[in-house]
Each structure stands twice: as C-alpha cells, then as structure tokens.
mmCIF file of C-alpha atoms (C1' of nucleotides) in Angstrom:
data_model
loop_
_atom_site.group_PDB
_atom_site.id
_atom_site.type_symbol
_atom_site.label_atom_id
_atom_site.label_comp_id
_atom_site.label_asym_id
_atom_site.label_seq_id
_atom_site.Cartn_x
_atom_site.Cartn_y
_atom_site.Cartn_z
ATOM 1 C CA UNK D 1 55.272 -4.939 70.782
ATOM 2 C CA UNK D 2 51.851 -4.257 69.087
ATOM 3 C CA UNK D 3 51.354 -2.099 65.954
ATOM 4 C CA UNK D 4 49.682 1.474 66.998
ATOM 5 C CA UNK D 5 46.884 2.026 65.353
ATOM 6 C CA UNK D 6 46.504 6.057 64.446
ATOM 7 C CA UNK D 7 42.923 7.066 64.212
ATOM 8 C CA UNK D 8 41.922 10.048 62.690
ATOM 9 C CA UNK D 9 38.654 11.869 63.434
ATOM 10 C CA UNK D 10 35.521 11.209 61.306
ATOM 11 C CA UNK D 11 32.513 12.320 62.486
ATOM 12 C CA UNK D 12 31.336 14.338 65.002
ATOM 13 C CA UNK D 13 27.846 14.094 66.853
ATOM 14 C CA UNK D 14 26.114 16.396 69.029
ATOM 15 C CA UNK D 15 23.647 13.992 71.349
ATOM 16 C CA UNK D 16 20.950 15.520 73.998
ATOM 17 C CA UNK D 17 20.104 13.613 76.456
ATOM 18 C CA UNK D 18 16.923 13.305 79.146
ATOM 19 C CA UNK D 19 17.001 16.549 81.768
ATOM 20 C CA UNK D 20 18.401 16.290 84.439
ATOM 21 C CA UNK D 21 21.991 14.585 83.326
ATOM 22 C CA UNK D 22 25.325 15.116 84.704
ATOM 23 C CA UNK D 23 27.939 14.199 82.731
ATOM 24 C CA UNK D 24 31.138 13.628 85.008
ATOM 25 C CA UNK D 25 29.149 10.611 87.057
ATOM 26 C CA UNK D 26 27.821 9.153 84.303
ATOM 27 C CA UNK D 27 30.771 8.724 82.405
ATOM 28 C CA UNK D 28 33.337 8.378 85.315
ATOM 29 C CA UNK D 29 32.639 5.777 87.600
ATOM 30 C CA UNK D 30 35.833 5.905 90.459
ATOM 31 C CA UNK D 31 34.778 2.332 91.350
ATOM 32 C CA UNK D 32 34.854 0.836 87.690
ATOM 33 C CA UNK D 33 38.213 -0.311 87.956
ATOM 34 C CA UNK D 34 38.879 -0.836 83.836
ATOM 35 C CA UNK D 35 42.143 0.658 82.884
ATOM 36 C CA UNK D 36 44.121 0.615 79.344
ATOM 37 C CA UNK D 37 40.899 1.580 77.819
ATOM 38 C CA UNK D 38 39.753 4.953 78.965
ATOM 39 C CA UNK D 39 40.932 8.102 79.923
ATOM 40 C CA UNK D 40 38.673 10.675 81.755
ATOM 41 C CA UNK D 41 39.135 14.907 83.009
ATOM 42 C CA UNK D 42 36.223 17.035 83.927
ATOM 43 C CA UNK D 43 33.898 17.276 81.239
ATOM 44 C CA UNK D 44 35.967 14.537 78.908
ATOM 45 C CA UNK D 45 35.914 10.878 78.406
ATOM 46 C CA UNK D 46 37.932 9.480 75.956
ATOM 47 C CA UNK D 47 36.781 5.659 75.379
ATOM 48 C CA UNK D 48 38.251 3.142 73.256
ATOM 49 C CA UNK D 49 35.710 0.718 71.568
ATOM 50 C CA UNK D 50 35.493 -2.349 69.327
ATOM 51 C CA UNK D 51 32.336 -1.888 67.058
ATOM 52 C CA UNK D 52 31.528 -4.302 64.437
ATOM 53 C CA UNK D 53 35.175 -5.605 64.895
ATOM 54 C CA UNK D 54 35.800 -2.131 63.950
ATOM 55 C CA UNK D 55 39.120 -0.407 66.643
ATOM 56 C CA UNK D 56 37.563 3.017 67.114
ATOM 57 C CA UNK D 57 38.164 5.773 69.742
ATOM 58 C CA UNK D 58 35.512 7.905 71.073
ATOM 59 C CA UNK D 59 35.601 11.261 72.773
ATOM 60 C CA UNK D 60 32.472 12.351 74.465
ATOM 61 C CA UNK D 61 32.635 16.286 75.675
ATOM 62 C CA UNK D 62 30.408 17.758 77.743
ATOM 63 C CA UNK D 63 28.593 20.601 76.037
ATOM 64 C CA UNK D 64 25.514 21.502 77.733
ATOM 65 C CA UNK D 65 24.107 21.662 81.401
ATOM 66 C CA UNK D 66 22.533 19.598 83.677
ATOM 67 C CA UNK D 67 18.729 21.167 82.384
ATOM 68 C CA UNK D 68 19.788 21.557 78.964
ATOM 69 C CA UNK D 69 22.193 18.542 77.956
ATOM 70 C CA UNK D 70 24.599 18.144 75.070
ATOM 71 C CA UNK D 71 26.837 15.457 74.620
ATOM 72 C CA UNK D 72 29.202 16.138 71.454
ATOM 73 C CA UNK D 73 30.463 12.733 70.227
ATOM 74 C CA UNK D 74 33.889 12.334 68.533
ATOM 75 C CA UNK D 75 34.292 9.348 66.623
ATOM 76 C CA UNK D 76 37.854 8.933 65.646
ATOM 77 C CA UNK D 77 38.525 5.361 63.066
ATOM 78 C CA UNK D 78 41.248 4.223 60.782
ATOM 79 C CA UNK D 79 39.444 4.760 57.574
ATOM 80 C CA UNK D 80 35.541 6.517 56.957
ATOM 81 C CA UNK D 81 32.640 5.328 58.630
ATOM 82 C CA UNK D 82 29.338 4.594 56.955
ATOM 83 C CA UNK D 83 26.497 6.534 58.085
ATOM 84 C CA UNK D 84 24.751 2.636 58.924
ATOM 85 C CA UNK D 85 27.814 1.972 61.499
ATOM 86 C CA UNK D 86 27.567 5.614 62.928
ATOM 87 C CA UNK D 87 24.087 5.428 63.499
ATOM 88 C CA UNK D 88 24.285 2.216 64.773
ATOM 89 C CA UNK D 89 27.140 3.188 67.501
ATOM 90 C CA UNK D 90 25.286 5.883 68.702
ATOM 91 C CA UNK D 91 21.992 4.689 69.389
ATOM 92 C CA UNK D 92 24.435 1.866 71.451
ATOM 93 C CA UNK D 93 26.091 4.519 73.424
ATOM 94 C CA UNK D 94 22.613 6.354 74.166
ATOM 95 C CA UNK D 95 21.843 2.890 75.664
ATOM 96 C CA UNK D 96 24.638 1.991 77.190
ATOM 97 C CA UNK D 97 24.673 5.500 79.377
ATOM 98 C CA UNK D 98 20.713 5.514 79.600
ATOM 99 C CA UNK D 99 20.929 8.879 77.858
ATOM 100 C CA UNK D 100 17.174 8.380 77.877
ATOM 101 C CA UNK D 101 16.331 7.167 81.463
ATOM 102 C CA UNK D 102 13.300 9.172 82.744
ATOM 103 C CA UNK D 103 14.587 9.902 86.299
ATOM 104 C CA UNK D 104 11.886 11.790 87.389
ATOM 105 C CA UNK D 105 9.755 8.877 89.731
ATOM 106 C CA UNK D 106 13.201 7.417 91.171
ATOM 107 C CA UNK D 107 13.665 11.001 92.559
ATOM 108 C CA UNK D 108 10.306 11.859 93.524
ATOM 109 C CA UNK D 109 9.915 8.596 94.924
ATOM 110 C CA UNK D 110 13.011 9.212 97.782
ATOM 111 C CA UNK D 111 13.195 12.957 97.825
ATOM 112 C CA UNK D 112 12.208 11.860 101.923
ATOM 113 C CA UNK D 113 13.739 9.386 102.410
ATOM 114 C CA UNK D 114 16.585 9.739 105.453
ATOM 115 C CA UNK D 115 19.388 8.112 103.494
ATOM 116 C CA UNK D 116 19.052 8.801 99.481
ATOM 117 C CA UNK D 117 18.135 12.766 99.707
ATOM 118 C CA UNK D 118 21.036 14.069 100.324
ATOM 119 C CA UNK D 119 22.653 11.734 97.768
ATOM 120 C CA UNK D 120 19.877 12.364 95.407
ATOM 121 C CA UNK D 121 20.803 16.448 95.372
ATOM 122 C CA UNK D 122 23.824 15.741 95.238
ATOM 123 C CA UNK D 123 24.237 13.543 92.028
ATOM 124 C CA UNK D 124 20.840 14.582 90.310
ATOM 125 C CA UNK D 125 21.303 13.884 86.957
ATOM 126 C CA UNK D 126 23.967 10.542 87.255
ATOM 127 C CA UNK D 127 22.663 7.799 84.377
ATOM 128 C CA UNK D 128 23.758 4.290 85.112
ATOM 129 C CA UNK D 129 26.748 3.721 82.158
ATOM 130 C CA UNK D 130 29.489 1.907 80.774
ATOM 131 C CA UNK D 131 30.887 1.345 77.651
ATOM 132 C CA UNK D 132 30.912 -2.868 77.072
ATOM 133 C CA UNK D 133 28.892 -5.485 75.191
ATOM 134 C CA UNK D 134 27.702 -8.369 76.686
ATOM 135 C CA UNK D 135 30.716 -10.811 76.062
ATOM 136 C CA UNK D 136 33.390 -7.755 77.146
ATOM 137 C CA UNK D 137 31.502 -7.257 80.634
ATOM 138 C CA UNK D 138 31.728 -10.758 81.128
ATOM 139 C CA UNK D 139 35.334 -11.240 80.458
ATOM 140 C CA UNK D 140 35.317 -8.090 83.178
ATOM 141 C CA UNK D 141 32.744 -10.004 85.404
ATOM 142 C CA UNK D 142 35.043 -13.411 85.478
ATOM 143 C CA UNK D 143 38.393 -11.132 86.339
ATOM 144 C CA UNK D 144 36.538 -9.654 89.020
ATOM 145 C CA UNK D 145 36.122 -13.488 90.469
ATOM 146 C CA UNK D 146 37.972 -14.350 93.449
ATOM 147 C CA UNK D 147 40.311 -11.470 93.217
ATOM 148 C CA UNK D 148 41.049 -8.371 94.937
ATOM 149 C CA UNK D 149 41.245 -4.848 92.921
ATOM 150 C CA UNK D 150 44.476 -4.716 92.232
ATOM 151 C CA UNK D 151 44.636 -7.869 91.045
ATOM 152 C CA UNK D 152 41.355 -8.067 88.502
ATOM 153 C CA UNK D 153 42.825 -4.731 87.358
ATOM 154 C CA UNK D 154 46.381 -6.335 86.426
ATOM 155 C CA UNK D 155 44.433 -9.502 84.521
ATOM 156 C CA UNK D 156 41.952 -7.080 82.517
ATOM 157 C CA UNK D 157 45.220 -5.093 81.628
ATOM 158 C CA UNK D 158 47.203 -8.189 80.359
ATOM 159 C CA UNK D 159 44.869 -9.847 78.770
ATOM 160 C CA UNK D 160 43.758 -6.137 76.550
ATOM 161 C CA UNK D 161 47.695 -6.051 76.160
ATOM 162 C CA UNK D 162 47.534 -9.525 74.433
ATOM 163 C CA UNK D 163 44.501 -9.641 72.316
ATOM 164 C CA UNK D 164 43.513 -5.646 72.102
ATOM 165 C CA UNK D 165 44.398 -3.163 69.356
ATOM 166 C CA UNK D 166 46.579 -0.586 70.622
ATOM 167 C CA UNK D 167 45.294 2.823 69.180
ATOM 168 C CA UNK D 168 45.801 6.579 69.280
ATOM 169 C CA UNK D 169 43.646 9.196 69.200
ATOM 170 C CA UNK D 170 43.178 12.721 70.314
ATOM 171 C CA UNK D 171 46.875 12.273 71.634
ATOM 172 C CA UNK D 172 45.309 9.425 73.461
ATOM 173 C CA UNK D 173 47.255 6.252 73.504
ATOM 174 C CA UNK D 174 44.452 3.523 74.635
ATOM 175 C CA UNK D 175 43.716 -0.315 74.210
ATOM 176 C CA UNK D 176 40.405 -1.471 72.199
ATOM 177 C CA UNK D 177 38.788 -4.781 73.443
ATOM 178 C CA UNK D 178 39.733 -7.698 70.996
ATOM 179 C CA UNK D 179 36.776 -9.101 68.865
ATOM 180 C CA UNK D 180 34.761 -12.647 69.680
ATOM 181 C CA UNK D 181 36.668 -15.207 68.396
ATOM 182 C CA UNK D 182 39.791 -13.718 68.644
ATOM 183 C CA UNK D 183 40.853 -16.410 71.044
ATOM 184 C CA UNK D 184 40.264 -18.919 69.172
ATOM 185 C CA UNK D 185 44.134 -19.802 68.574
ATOM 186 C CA UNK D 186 44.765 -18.846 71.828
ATOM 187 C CA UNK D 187 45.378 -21.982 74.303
ATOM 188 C CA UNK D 188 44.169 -22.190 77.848
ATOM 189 C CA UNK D 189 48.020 -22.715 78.731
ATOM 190 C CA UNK D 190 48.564 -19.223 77.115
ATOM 191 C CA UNK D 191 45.500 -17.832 79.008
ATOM 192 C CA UNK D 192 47.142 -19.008 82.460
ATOM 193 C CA UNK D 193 50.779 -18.062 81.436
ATOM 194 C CA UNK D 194 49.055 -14.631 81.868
ATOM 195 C CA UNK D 195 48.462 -15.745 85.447
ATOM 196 C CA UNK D 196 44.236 -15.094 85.284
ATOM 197 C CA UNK D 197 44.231 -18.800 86.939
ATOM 198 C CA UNK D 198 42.070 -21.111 86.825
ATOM 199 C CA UNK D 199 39.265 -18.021 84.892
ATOM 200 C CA UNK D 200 41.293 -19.200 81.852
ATOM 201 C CA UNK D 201 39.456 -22.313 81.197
ATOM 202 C CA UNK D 202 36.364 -19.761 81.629
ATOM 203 C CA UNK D 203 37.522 -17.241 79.342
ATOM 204 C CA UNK D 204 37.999 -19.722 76.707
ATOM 205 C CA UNK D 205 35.057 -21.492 76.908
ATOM 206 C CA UNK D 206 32.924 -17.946 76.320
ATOM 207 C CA UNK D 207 34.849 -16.998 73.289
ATOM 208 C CA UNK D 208 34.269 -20.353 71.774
ATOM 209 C CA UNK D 209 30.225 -19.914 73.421
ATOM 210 C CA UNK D 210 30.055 -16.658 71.537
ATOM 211 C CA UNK D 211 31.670 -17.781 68.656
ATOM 212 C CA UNK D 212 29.173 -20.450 68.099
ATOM 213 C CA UNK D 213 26.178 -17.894 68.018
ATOM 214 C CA UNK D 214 25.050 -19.620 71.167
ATOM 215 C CA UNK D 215 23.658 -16.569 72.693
ATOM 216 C CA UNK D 216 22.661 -12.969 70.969
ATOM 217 C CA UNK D 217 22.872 -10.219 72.744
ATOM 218 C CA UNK D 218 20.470 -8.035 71.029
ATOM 219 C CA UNK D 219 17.844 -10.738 71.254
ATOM 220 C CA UNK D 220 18.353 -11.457 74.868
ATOM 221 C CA UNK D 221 17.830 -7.987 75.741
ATOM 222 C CA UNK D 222 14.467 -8.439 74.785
ATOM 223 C CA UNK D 223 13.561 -11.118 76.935
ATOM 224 C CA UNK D 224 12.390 -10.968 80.582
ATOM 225 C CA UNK D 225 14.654 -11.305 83.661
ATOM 226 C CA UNK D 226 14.018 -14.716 84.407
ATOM 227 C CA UNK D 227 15.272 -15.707 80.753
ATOM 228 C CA UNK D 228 17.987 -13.277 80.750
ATOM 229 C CA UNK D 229 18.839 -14.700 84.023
ATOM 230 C CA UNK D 230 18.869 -18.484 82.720
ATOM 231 C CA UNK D 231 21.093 -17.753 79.726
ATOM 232 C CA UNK D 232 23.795 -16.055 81.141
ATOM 233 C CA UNK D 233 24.039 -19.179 84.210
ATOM 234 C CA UNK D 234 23.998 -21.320 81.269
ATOM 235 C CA UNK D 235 27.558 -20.172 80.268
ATOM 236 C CA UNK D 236 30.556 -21.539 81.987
ATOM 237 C CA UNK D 237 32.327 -19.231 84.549
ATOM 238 C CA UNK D 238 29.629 -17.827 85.255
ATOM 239 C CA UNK D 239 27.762 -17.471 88.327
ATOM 240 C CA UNK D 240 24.943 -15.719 90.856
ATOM 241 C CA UNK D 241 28.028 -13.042 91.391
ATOM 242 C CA UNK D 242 28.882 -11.765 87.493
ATOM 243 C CA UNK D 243 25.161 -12.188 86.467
ATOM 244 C CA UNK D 244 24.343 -9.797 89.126
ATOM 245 C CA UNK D 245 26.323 -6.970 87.531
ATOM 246 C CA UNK D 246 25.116 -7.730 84.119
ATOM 247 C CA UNK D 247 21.493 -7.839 85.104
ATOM 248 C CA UNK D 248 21.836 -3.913 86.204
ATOM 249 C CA UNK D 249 25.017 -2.624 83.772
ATOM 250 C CA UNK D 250 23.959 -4.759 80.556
ATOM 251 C CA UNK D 251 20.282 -5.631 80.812
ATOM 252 C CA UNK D 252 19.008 -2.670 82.935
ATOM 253 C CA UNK D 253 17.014 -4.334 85.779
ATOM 254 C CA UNK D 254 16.964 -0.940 88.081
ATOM 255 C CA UNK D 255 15.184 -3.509 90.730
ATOM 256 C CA UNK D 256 16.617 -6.700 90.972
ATOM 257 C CA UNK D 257 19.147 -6.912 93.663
ATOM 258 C CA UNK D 258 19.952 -10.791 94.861
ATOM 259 C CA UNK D 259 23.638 -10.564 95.808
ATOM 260 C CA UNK D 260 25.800 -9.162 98.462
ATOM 261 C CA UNK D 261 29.673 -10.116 98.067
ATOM 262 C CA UNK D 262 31.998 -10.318 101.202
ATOM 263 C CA UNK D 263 33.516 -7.182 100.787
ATOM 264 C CA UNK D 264 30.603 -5.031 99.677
ATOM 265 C CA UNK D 265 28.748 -6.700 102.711
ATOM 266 C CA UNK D 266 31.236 -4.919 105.178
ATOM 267 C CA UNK D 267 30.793 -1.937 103.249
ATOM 268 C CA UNK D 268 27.199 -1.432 103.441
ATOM 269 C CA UNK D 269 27.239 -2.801 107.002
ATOM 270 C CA UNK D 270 29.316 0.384 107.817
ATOM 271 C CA UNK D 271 26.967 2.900 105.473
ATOM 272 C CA UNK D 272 23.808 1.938 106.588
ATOM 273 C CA UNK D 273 24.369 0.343 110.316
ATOM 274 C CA UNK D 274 27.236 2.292 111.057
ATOM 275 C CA UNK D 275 29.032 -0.918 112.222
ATOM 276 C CA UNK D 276 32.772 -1.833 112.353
ATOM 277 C CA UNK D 277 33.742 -3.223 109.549
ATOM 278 C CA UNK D 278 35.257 -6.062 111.218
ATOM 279 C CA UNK D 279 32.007 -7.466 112.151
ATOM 280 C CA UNK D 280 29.572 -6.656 109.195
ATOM 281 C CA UNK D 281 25.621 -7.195 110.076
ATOM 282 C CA UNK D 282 24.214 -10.538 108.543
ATOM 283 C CA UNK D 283 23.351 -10.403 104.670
ATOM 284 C CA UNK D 284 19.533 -11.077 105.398
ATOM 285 C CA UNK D 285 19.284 -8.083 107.277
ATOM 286 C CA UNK D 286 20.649 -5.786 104.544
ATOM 287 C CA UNK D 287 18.616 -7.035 101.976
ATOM 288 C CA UNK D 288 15.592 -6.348 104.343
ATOM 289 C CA UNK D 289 16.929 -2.824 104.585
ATOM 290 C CA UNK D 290 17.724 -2.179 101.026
ATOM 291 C CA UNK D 291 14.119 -3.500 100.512
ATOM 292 C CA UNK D 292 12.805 0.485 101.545
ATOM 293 C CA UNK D 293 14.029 0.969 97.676
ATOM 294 C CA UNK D 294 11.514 -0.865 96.556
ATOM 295 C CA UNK D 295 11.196 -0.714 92.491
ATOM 296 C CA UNK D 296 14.290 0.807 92.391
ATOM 297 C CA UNK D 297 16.873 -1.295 94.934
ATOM 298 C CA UNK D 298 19.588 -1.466 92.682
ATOM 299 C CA UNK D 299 19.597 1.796 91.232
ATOM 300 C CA UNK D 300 19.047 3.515 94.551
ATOM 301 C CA UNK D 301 22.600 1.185 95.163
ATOM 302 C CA UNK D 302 24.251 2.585 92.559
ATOM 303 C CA UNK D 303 23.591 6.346 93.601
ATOM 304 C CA UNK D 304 25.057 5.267 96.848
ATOM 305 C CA UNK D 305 28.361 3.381 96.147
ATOM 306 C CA UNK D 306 29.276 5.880 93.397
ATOM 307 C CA UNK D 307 28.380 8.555 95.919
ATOM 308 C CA UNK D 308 31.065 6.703 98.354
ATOM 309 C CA UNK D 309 33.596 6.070 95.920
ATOM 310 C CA UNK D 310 33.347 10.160 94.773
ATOM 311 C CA UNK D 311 34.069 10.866 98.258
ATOM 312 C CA UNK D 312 37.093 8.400 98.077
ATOM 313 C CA UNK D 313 38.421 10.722 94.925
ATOM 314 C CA UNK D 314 38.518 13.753 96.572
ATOM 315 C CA UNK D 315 39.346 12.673 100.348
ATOM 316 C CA UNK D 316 40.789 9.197 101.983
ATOM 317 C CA UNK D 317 38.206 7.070 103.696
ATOM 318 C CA UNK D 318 40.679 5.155 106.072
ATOM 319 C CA UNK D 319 37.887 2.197 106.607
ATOM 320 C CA UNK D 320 37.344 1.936 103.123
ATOM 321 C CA UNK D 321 40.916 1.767 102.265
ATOM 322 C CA UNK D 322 41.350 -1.151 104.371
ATOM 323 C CA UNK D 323 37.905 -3.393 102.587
ATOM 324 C CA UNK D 324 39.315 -2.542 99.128
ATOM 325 C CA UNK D 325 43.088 -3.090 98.927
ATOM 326 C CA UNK D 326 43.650 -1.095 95.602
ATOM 327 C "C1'" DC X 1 60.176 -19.369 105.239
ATOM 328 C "C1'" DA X 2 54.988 -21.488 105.426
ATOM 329 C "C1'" DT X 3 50.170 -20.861 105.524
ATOM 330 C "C1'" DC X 4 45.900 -18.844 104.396
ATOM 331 C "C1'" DA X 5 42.000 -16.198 102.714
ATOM 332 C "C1'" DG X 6 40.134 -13.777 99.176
ATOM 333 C "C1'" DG X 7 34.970 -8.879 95.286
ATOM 334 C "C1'" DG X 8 33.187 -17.264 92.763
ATOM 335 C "C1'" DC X 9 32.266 -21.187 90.393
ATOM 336 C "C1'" DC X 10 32.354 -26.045 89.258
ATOM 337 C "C1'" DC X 11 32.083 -30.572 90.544
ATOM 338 C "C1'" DT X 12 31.568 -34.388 93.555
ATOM 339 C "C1'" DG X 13 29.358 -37.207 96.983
ATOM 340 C "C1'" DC C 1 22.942 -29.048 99.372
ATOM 341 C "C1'" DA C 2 27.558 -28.836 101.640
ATOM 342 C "C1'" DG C 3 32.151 -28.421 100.959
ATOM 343 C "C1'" DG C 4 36.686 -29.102 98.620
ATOM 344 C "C1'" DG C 5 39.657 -27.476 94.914
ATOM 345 C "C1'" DC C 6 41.179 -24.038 91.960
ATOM 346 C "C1'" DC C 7 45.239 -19.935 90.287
ATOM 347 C "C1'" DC C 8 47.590 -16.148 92.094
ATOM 348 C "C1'" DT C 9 48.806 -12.539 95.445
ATOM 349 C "C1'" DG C 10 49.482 -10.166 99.549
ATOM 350 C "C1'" DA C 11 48.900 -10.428 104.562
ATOM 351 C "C1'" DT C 12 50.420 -12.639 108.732
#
DNA sequence: CATCAGGGCCCTG
DNA sequence: CAGGGCCCTGAT
C-alpha cells in the first residue's frame, strides 16, 4: 500500500474567463473515461495534478455566470508554492480549458445550421478541456488502443495505482500522474504483469523517449500541424488513432479531423444518418458530411459527442449502450 | 469448453 | 500497401 500524501491548501486564485463559459461541460466531460484522478459535482472539479514533478490537488469552483465568469482556483500542495510555480500552473490550466477561446465566429458561423443549433443553445459557453500534458495524454491515448471502455479504464487505473502518488485533499482521496522517468526501473515484464498487453513495450519506450529530451512539449506547440503531426508518429505506439486526439485536446487544431474509429463510426452513422447501428454508413461519406463544419470540424464534433454523452448522464440511450460496453 | 473480435500499431513480404 | 500478430476480455 502507497503512502497518502496530505495536502494542505496554499493558494487560492480567482480566474475569469472569455464570455460565454459554462463551467460543468468544460470541466466534466461524461465521455472522458479517466478515473482515480478526478472527482466532479455541479459547480466542482476536484483534479489531481503532477506539476514540475510537484503531487498537487486542485479544486476549481464555479463562481460566476455564464456572461460574467469566475473560476476560483484552489491549489492544495505538501509544502508552499512559489509564486513562479503558481503562475506557471495557472496560465497551464487557462490553456488547457481554453479559458480564452473566442467562441463568438464558431457560433455565429452555425447558429443555422439544421444539426449544431440546437446543440449550440444548449451548451453555449462549453471550452474544449482536460487536465494532461503531452506524455500523460499519450499514456491515455495508448490505453485507449484496441480496448473497450471498461477495459482502458481498468489499465489507466492500475497503472496510476503503481506509479502515481496517492494524495488527499479537500477530503478528496485521488491519484496524481507519476513523473517522466519514473519508469525507468520499471520492466516491460512488470508493465504486462499489469495486463496493459502488448501497450507495455509502448509505454516504456515513451518514458525512456521523454526521458531523453527527445521531444518538448512547449516547443512543439509552437510548430504547425504538419510538424506536430510528424513528431508525435515518430514515437513508438503511436499511431493515426492517438495523434488524432492529441491534435484537438493537446495541440488545439479546432479543424483537423482525419479519423473515424469503428465504434465512433456506428455512432455518428446513427446521429447524423439515422441508421442502425448494425450497419453504419461508409467512413468517406461521413467525412463528406462533417465537411459542412468547415474551419471548425472537430470542434463542431466535440459539441456533439459531449452533447450525446450528457444525454447518456441523465437518461439511458439503449443503442448507445450497446456501441460502448462500459 | 473453444473461438473470435475489438475505440491500433508495428512489422514483414 | 495488405495483412498477420499482438495482450487481454467479454461475447457467442
């Protein structure tokens, strides 16, 4: 059993983001399947995070509206924080949830348009968000590989259990990621005896890739797609799939949208064609459809598959059910 | 019980 | 550039 690590609270932050933001979608997403690690109510997320190799838990509380926003930010750590590492975390967070995403064109852009208007009113003010660095949404990216729900969920969970901190805050008991490098005594055998398969080779190869320095993070958000695009390939375990997901989550490419999976091709068969989901419509034609979204294809996604998996919260969709096998 | 297909990716031919 | 193999799990 791991040492708990107590965390006491140390600063506190009141943040305003862009009008219009709503803070439940933003910082709940039912279809980010991460557990261990967060813990969300109405109006509260409580998020554990690794920054600078530094176990710290974060509460964010919604204080404002949706036209005049405040996010207070509790920052709970073992010991005092310098005001360099404060700063540092916030302005990370402000990215990370696209605190300052203007909104405005995406909306006025579809406020017609059949399928995103209702949507649109409904979730005005929803940021794209999440709370991991490059080399934690890949270790997320390579569970998600080959696996269904419940099963990525059970390998995230055991591998936090292994190499996280465990820590408690705000009568929170939560996991924190584990630091690059961390696995460097860690075998591949050990890896697999925590049945992720054959992703163990993967997932040690990218903490000995980060290790090295081989890529920066902060750099390669810099660059343009088609760089970010070759770096992340260039890493092993990874794939057209997981580079997807980071090209929208990490490096904030609202248009980009070059893969359909299996599953989420039945899905949007049965949103946007209405077919069964037994016999999906080809993936050529729903890129041609998701094409009307022009500049904005994968956001306009995102507003729709978080607006499905809300409905999933509050009432059972029996098709979906059957596609997702939680 | 056995067999098989997954929310990919690598490697081989 | 097509297709087999990979780990594990749950469905049949």
């Amino acid at each position: 059993m791991k040492k708990l690590v107590k965390l006491i609270l140390q600063n506190s932050i009141d943040v305003n983001p862009l009008t219009p933001f709503l803070f439940d979608p933003t910082f709940h997403k039912p279809d980010h399947f991460t557990t261990g690690d967060n813990y969300w109510e109405k109006g509260i997320k409580w998020q554990s995070w690794n920054w600078q190799n530094t176990p710290v838990g974060i509460k964010f509380i919604d204080s404002g509206t949706v036209k005049n926003p405040v996010v207070k930010i509790e920052i709970y750590a073992k010991n005092k924080l310098s005001d360099e590492f404060v700063e540092s975390l916030i302005a990370e967070i402000k990215y990370l949830y696209n605190f300052e995403l203007d909104l405005t064109d995406f909306y006025n852009t579809f406020k017609n348009d059949d399928f995103l208007k209702q949507i649109i009113q409904k979730w005005k003010g929803m940021r794209p968000g999440h709370p991991s660095c490059l080399y934690e949404y890949l270790i997320v990216g390579m569970v998600l590989q080959n696996a269904s729900v419940r099963r990525s969920v059970q390998m995230f969970k055991v591998l936090l259990e292994n190499y996280g901190t465990n820590v408690e805050f705000d009568g929170k008991n939560l996991w924190s990621f584990w630091t690059v490098g961390d696995l460097s005594n860690v075998s591949e055998q050990d890896l697999r005896d925590l049945k992720v398969g054959y992703r163990a080779k993967s997932i040690k190869k990218l903490d000995e890739y980060f290790s090295k320095g081989l890529i920066n993070e902060t750099e390669l958000r810099k660059k343009d797609r088609e760089t970010q695009q070759q770096e992340l390939l260039k890493i092993y375990g990874v794939g057209p799939a997981t580079v997807w997901y980071l090209l929208f989550d990490v490096f904030h490419h609202w248009d980009f949208f070059n893969h359909i999976s299996p599953w989420e091709q039945k899905i949007y068969s049965k949103l946007f064609f209405d077919t069964d989901t037994t016999a999906p419509v080809s993936v050529e034609k729903l890129f041609k459809y998701i094409e009307r979204f022009r500049k904005y294809k994968h956001l306009a996604i995102h507003y729709i598959w978080e607006d499905l998996w809300w409905k999933r919260v509050n009432k059972n969709i029996e098709w979906l059910e059957k596609e997702i096998r939680l």
